[in-house]
Short mmCIF file of C-alpha atoms and ligand atoms in Angstrom, two decimals:
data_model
loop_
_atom_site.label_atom_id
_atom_site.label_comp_id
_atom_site.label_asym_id
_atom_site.label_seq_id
_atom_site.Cartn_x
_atom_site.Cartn_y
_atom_site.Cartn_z
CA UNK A 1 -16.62 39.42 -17.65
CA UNK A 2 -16.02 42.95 -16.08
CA UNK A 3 -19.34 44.01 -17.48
CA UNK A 4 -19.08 47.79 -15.93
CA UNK A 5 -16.73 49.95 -15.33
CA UNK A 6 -16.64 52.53 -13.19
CA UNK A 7 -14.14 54.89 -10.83
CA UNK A 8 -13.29 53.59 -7.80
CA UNK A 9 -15.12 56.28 -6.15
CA UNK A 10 -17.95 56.29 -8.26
CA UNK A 11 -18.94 52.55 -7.06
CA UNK A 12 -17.71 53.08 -3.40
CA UNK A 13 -20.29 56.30 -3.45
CA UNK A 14 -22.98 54.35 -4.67
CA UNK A 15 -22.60 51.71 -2.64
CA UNK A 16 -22.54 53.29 0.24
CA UNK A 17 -24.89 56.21 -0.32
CA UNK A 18 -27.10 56.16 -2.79
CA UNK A 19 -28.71 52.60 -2.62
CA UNK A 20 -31.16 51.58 -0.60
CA UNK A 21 -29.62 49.94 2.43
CA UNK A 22 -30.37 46.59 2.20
CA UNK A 23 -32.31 44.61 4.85
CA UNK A 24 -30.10 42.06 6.91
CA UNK A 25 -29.13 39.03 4.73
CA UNK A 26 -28.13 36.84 7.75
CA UNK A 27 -31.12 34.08 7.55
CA UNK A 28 -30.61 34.25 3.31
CA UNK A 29 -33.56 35.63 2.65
CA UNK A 30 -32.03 37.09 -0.32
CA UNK A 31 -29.61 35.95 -2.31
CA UNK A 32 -25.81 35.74 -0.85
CA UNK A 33 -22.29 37.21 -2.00
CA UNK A 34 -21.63 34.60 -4.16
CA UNK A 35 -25.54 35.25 -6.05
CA UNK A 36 -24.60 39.12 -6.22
CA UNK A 37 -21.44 38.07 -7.75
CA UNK A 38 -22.29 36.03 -10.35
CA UNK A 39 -21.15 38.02 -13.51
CA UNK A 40 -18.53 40.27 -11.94
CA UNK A 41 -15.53 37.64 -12.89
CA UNK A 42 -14.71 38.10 -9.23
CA UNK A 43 -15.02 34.95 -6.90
CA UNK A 44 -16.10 35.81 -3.07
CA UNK A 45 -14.34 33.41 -0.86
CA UNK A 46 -14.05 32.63 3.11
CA UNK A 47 -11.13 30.91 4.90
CA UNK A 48 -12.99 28.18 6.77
CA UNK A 49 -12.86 27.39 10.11
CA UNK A 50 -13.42 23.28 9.88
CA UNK A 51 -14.58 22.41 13.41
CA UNK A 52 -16.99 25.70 12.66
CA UNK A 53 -18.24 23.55 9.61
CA UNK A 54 -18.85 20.47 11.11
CA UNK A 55 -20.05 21.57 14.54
CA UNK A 56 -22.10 24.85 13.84
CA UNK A 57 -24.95 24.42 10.79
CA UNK A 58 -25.40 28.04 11.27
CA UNK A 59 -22.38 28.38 9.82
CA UNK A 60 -22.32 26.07 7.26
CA UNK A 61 -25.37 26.96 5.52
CA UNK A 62 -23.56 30.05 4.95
CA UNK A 63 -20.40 28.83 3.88
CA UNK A 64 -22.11 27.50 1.04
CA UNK A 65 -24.95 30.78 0.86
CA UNK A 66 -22.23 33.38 0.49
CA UNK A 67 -19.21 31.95 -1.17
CA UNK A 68 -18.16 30.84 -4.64
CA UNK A 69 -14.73 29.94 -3.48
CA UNK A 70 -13.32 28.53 0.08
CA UNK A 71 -9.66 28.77 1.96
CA UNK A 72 -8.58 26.24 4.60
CA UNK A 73 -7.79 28.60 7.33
CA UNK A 74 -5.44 25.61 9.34
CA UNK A 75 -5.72 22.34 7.92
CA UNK A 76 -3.78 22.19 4.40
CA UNK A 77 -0.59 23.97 6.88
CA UNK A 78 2.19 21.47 7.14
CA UNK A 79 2.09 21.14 10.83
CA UNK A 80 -1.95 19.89 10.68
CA UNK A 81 -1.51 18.13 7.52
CA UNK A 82 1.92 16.19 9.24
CA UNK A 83 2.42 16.48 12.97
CA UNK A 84 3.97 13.03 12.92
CA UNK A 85 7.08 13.21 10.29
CA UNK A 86 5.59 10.39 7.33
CA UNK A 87 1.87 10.53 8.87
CA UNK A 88 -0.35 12.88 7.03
CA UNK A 89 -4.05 13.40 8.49
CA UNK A 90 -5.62 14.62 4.93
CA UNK A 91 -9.36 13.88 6.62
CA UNK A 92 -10.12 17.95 7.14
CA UNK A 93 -8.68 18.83 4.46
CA UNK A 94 -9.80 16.32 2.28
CA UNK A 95 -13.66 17.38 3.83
CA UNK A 96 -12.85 20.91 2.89
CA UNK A 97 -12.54 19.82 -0.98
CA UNK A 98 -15.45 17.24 -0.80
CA UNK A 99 -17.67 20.15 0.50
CA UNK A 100 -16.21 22.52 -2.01
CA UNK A 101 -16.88 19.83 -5.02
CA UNK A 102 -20.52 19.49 -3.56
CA UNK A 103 -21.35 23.08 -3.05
CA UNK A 104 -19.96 24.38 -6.63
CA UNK A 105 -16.97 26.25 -5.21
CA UNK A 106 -13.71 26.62 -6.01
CA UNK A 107 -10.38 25.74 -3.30
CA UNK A 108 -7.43 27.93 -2.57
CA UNK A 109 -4.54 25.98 -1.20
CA UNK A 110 -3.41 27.40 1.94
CA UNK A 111 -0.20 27.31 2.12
CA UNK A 112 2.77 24.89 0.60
CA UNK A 113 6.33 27.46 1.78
CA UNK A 114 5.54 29.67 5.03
CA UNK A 115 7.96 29.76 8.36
CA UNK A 116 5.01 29.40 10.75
CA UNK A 117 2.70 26.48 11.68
CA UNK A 118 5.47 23.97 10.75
CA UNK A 119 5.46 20.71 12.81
CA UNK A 120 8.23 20.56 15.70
CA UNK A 121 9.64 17.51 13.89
CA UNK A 122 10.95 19.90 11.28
CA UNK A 123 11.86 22.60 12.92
CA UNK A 124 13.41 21.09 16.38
CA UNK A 125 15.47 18.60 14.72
CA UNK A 126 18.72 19.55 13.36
CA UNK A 127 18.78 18.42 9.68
CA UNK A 128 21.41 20.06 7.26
CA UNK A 129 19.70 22.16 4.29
CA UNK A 130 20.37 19.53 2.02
CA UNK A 131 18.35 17.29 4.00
CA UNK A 132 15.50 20.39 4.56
CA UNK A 133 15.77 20.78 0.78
CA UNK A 134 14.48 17.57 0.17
CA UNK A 135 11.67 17.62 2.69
CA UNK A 136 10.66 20.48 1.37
CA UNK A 137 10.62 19.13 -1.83
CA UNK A 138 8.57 16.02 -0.84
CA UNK A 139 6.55 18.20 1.13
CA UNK A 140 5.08 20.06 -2.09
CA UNK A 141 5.12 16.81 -4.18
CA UNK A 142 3.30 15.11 -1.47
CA UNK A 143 0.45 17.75 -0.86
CA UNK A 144 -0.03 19.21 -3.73
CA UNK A 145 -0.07 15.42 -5.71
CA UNK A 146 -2.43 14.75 -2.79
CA UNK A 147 -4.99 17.55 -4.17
CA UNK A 148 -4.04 17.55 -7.81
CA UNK A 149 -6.66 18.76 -9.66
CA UNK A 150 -9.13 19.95 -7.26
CA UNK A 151 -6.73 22.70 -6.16
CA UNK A 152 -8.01 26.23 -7.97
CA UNK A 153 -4.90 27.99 -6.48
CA UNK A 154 -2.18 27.35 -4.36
CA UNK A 155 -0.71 29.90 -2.14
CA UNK A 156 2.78 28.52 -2.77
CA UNK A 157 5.19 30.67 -1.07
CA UNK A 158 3.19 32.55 1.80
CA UNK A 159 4.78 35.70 3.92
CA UNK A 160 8.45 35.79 1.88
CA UNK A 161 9.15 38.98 2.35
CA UNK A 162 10.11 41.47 5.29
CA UNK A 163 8.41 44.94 5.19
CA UNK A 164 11.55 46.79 4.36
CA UNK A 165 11.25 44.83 1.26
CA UNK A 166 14.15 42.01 2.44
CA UNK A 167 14.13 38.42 2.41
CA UNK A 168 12.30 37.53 5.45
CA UNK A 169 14.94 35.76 7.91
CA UNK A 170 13.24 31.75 7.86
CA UNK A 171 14.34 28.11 8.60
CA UNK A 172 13.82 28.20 4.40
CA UNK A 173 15.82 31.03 3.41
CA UNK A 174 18.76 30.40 5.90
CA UNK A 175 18.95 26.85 4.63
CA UNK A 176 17.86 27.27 0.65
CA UNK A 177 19.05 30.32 -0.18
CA UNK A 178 16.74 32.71 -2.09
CA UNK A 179 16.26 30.34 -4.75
CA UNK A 180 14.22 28.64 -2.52
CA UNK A 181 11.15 30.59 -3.94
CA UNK A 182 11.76 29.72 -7.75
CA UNK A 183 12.17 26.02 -6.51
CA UNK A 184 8.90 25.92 -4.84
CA UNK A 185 6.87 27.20 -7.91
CA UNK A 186 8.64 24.63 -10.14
CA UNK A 187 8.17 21.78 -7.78
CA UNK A 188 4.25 22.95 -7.55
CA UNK A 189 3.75 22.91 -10.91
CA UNK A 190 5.01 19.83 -11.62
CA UNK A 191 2.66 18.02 -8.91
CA UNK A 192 0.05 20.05 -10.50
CA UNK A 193 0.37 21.73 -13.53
CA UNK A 194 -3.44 23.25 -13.84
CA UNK A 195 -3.32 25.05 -10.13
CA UNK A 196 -2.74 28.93 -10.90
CA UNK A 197 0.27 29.48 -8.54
CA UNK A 198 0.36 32.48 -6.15
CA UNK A 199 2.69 34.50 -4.13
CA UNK A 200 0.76 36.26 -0.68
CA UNK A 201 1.87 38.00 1.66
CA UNK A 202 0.36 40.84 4.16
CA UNK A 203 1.37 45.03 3.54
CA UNK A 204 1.57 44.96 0.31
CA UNK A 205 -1.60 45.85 -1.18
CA UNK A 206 -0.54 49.35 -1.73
CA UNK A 207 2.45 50.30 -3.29
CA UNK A 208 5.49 50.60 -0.85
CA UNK A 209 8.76 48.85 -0.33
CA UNK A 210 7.41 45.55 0.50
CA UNK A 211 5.44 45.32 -2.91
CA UNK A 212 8.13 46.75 -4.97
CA UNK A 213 10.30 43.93 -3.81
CA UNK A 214 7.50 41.23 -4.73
CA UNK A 215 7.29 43.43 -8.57
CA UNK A 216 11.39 42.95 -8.69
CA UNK A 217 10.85 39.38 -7.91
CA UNK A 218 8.09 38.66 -10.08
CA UNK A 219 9.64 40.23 -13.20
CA UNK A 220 12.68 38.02 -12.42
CA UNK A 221 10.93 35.23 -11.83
CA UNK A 222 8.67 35.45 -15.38
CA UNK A 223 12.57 36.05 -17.14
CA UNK A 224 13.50 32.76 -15.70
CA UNK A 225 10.08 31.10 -16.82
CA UNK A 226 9.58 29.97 -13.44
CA UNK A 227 5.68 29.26 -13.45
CA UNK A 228 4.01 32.05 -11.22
CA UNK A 229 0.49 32.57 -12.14
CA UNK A 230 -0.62 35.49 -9.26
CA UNK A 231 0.08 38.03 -6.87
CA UNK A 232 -2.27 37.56 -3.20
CA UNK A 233 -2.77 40.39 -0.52
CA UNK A 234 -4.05 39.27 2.55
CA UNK A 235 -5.65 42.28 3.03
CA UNK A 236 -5.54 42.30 6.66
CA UNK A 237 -6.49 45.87 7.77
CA UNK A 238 -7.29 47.41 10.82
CA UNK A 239 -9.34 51.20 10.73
CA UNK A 240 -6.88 53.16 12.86
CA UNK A 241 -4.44 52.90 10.16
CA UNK A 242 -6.24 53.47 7.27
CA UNK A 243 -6.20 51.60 3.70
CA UNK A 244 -4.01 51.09 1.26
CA UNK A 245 -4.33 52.57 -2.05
CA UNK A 246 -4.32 49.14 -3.94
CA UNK A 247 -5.40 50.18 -7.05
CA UNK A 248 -2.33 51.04 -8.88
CA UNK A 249 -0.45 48.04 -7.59
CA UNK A 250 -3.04 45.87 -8.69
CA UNK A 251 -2.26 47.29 -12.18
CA UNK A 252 1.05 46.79 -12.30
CA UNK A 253 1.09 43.04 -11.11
CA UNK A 254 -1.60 42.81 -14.00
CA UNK A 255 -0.02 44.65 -16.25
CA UNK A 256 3.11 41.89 -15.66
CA UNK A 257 -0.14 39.35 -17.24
CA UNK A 258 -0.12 38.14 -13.55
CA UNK A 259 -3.64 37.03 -11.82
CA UNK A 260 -4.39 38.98 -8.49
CA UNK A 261 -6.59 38.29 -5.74
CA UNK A 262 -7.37 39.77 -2.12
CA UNK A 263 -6.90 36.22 0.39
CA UNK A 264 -7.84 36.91 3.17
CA UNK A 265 -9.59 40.39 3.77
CA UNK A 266 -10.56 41.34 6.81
CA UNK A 267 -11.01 44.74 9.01
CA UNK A 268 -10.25 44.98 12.88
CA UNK A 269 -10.76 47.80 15.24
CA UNK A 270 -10.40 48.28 19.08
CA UNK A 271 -13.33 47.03 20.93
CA UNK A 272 -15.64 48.33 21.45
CA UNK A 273 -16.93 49.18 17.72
CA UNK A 274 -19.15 52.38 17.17
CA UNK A 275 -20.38 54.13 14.58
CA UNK A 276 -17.30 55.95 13.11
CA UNK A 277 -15.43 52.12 13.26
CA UNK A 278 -17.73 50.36 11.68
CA UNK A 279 -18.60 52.81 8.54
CA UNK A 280 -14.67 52.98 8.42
CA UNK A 281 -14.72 49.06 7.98
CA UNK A 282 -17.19 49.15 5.94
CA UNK A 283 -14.60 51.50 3.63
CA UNK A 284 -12.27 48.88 3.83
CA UNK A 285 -13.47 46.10 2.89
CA UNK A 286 -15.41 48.69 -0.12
CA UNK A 287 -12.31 50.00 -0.89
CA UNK A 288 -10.25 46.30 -1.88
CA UNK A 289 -13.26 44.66 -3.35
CA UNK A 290 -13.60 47.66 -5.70
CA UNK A 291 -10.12 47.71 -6.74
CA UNK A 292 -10.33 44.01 -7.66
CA UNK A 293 -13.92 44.95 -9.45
CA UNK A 294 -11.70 47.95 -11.51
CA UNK A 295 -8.47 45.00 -12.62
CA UNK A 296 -8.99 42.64 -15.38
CA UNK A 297 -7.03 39.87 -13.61
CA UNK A 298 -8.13 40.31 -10.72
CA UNK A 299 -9.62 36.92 -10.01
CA UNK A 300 -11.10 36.72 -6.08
CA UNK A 301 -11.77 38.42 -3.03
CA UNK A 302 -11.92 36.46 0.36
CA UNK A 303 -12.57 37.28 3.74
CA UNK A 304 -10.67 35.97 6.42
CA UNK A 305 -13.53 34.09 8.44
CA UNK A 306 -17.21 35.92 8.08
CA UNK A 307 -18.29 35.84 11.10
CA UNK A 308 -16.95 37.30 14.45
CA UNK A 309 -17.68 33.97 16.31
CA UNK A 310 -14.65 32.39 14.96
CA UNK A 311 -12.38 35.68 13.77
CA UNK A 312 -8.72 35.03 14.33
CA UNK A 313 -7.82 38.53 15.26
CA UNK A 314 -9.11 38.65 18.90
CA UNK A 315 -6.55 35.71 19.82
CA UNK A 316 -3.73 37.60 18.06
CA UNK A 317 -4.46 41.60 18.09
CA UNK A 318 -4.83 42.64 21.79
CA UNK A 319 -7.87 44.60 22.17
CA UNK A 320 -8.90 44.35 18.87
CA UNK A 321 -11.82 42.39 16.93
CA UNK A 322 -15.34 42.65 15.15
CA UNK A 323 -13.31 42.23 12.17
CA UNK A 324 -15.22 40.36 9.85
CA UNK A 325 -18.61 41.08 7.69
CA UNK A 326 -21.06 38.99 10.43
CA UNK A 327 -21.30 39.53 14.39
CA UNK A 328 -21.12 36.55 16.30
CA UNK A 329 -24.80 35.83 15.66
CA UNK A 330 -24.67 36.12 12.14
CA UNK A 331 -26.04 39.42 12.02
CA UNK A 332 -24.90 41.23 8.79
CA UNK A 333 -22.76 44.60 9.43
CA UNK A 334 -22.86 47.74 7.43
CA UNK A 335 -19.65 46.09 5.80
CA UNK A 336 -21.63 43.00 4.66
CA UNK A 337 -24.29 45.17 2.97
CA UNK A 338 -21.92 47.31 1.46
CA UNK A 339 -20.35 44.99 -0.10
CA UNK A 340 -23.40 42.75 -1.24
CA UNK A 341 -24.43 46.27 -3.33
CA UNK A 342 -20.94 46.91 -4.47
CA UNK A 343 -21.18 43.31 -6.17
CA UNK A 344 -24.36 44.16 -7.32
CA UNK A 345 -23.31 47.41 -9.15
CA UNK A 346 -20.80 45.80 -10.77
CA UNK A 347 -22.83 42.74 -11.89
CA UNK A 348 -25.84 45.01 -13.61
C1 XIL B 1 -4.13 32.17 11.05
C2 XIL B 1 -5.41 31.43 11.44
O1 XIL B 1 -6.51 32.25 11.16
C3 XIL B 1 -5.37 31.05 12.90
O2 XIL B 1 -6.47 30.21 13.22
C4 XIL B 1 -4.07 30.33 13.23
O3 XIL B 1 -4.00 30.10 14.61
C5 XIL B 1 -2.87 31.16 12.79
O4 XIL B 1 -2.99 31.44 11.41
N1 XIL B 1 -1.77 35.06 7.56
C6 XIL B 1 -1.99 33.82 7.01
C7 XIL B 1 -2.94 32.88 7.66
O5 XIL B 1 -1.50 33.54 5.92
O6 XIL B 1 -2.60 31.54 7.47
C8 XIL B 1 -3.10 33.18 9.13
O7 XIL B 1 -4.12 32.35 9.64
C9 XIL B 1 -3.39 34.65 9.36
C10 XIL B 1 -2.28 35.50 8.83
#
């Protein structure tokens, strides 16, 4: 499906020099990601906000405009999906994968086995790891039996590692043990064996010790015929630190016959944006999609929100925002364009 092939620096060039720049795409006039897509083998995804989607038309016309393949940024976490212990609320989620169905797109499953956004239930009461064993266990069971079948990925095991390239230190690997991991594929694939099963985690689209450690693991993992299907980067970046060269460890974890796929892409600077910032983000978000465009297995590219209006990162990163392809009135950004023609390149 990778019709063309061409040097990462040959496309990012063209894309961002010698084309035309493209007038704004914001009220559709032309066709959206998902359109200039369409032949790549790459799926262009959003995490979605689901109070945006049911409060702000806006935003759901482009939800379904742009996007061959949607996230649930909160509601398929275990403390949304079961704040009560034994009470699930599946109604968001369950919208998410109705409007999915209806719109033509694919789901990722966000997230089965993460340390964070877990229900105080879980996490306040004292239950011995046996006990957390087995709710983890019904926990995957539960959710992903809940979904089967209309769940194109799952983001099993989310954030596992440490940057060093150590366990990370969680209420699952203090309890579990590091076989933890290997359980929670197994246990996926059993509640639904046709979901590709992934591994994410942020810092680790280049090569470095935190990706090395996820290679080890993976290659151990595939000996033991534990049933991992892909390798996600979050692809969280931020300009004043540059980006990753991604390239070569996207060829390794394909090289392993792995799937890969950026999750959750976006590119934050200090406020206020000018000029230099936002051709730099612009390079970013270039620079990912056409490593993904360059790897056979590489299988999607999503954006972490796509507008500003609803962006994570000014809650979180102090200072920082205008991370995403959209301002907060839906007008496109250098980024958005650039990456519309870097789709369209590699479509031709
Ligand atoms: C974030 C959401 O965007 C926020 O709305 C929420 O408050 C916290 O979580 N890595 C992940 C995502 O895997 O689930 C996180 O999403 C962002 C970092």
């Amino acid at each position: 499906m990778k019709i063309l092939r061409m040097s990462a620096a040959a496309l990012a060039l063209a894309s961002l020099t010698l084309l035309p720049v493209a007038a704004p795409a914001a009220a559709g006039g032309q066709g959206g990601l998902r359109d200039a897509a369409r032949g790549t083998g790459v799926r262009i995804g959003t995490a979605v906000d689901m109070s945006a989607l049911a409060a702000d038309a806006t935003y759901e016309q482009a939800v379904g405009r742009e996007f061959s393949t949607v996230t649930p940024e909160n509601v398929m976490k275990w403390e949304p999906l079961e704040p009560t212990q034994g009470t699930y609320n599946w109604g968001p989620a369950d919208e998410l994968v109705d409007y999915a169905r209806a719109h033509g797109q694919t789901v990722r499953g966000h997230t089965l086995v993460w340390h964070s956004q877990l229900p105080s239930w879980l996490t306040e009461d004292n239950f011995t790891p046996a006990q957390l064993r087995s709710l983890l266990r019904k926990h995957i069971f539960d959710v992903a039996g809940h979904f089967k079948g209309r769940i194109w990925a799952w983001d099993v095991v989310n954030e596992a590692f440490n940057d060093d390239g150590t366990l990370r230190d969680t209420i699952w690997l203090r309890n579990l043990g590091p076989g933890y991991i290997a359980d929670a594929f197994r246990w996926a694939h059993q509640a639904d064996p046709a979901a590709k099963l992934f591994l994410n985690d942020y810092n680790n689209e280049g090569v470095n010790a935190k990706s090395d450690a996820y290679y080890a693991l993976v290659k151990q993992l595939l000996a033991e015929r534990v049933p991992v299907q892909g390798y996600g980067m979050q692809g969280h970046l931020d300009v004043q630190y540059g980006v990753p060269d991604a390239l070569p460890n996207l060829q390794r974890f394909d090289a392993l016959g792995l799937q890969t796929a950026f999750t959750e892409v976006d590119v934050r600077m200090m406020l206020p944006p000018d000029n230099t910032k936002v051709q730099a983000q612009a390079q970013g978000f270039t620079a990912l999609l056409t490593a993904c465009l360059l790897v056979k297995r590489c299988v999607s590219y999503t954006v972490w929100g796509f507008t500003d209006k609803y962006s994570w990162v000014p809650d979180v990163f102090e200072g920082e925002g205008s991370a995403t392809l959209m301002d907060e009135n839906y007008a496109v950004k250098p980024a958005y364009t650039s990456v519309r023609n870097t789709l369209l390149l590699a479509a031709r």
